[in-house]
Structure formats: C-alpha cells, structure tokens
Coordinates of C-alpha atoms in Angstrom, one line a residue:
M17 CA 33.2 33.5 18.4
P18 CA 29.8 35.1 17.5
D19 CA 26.6 33.6 18.8
M20 CA 25.1 31.1 16.3
S21 CA 21.5 31.9 17.2
S22 CA 21.9 35.6 16.2
S23 CA 23.3 34.4 12.8
A24 CA 20.4 32.0 12.4
A25 CA 18.0 34.8 13.3
L26 CA 19.6 37.2 10.8
A27 CA 19.5 34.5 8.0
M28 CA 15.8 33.8 8.8
T29 CA 14.9 37.5 8.5
H30 CA 16.5 37.6 5.0
L31 CA 14.8 34.4 3.9
V32 CA 11.3 35.0 5.3
P33 CA 10.4 37.5 2.5
L34 CA 11.3 34.8 -0.1
A35 CA 9.2 32.2 1.6
E36 CA 6.0 34.4 1.8
V37 CA 3.4 32.8 -0.4
D38 CA -0.2 33.8 -0.9
E39 CA -2.2 31.0 0.7
N40 CA -5.1 31.4 -1.8
K41 CA -2.8 30.8 -4.8
V42 CA -0.9 27.7 -3.7
T43 CA -1.4 24.8 -6.0
P44 CA 0.5 21.6 -6.8
G45 CA 1.2 22.9 -10.3
V46 CA 2.7 21.0 -13.2
L47 CA 5.4 19.3 -11.1
G48 CA 2.7 17.8 -8.8
F49 CA 0.7 16.5 -11.8
I50 CA 3.8 15.0 -13.3
V51 CA 4.7 13.2 -10.1
F52 CA 1.2 11.9 -9.7
A53 CA 1.0 10.7 -13.3
V54 CA 4.3 8.9 -13.0
M55 CA 3.2 7.2 -9.8
A56 CA -0.1 6.2 -11.5
L57 CA 1.7 4.7 -14.5
A58 CA 4.0 2.8 -12.2
V59 CA 1.1 1.3 -10.2
W60 CA -0.7 0.4 -13.5
G61 CA 2.4 -1.3 -14.8
L62 CA 2.9 -3.2 -11.5
M63 CA -0.7 -4.3 -11.5
K64 CA -0.5 -5.5 -15.1
S65 CA 2.7 -7.4 -14.4
M66 CA 1.2 -9.0 -11.2
S67 CA -1.9 -10.0 -13.1
K68 CA 0.3 -11.6 -15.8
Q69 CA 2.3 -13.5 -13.2
M70 CA -0.8 -14.7 -11.4
N71 CA -2.3 -16.0 -14.6
K72 CA 0.8 -18.2 -15.1
V73 CA 0.3 -19.9 -11.7
D74 CA -1.5 -23.2 -12.0
F75 CA -2.0 -24.2 -8.4
K76 CA -4.3 -27.0 -7.3
E77 CA -4.2 -27.7 -3.6
G78 CA -4.2 -31.4 -2.7
A79 CA -5.6 -32.9 0.4
D80 CA -3.4 -32.6 3.5
P81 CA -3.0 -36.1 5.0
K82 CA -2.1 -34.6 8.4
A83 CA -5.3 -32.5 8.6
G84 CA -7.6 -35.5 8.6
P85 CA -11.0 -35.7 6.8
T86 CA -12.5 -32.4 5.7
A87 CA -16.2 -31.5 5.6
E88 CA -16.2 -32.0 1.8
S89 CA -14.7 -35.5 2.0
K90 CA -17.2 -36.5 4.8
A91 CA -20.0 -35.2 2.6
E92 CA -18.7 -37.3 -0.3
S93 CA -18.4 -40.4 1.8
G94 CA -21.9 -39.9 3.3
A95 CA -20.8 -39.3 6.9
A96 CA -22.6 -36.7 8.9
P97 CA -20.5 -33.6 9.8
A98 CA -19.4 -33.4 13.4
E99 CA -21.4 -31.1 15.6
P100 CA -19.4 -28.4 17.4
K101 CA -19.0 -28.9 21.1
A102 CA -20.8 -26.5 23.4
K103 CA -18.6 -24.0 25.3
Q104 CA -18.4 -24.6 29.0
G105 CA -18.0 -21.5 31.0

C-alpha cells in the first residue's frame, strides 16, 4: 500500500498553482456584497418585526406585595426614606 503522505504531497503540488492569488488584488467581490446585503436586510426585517411586537405589549407593573414599601410609596405617604447603614469592616 503506498504511503498516504506522499500522495497528499503530490496532490498539494498540483493544487498550489491553482491557489496562488495576488495579495494586492484580493477583494470580497460581488458575492461578498450580496451576502452582506442579504444579512443587512435580514437584520432590518428582524428589527422592524421586533419593534412591531414591542409596540403591541401593554405592560404596567403593579406593586409587589412581598417587596414591602418602595421609596416612591414612602414619598407619597410622607415618610422619610430610610438611611443606608454604614459598613462595618
């Protein structure tokens, strides 16, 4: 059975001339622009759909009875806000 590394080396020597590209002339080309444009359109469509869905949401948060009084409810009732405790260290 022939050695696979020599076969791979032989294949690479035949493919290398096909892969040589002038570094100064490489550009994304038309295909790169088309891919970028399709992705931009997809993002635009998703953002438009998300905005439409978010506008449908009518969310008004109620007071959480477990959380206790908030600073806003204390201000409304006239109570002074609690002072933070000093750190002991």
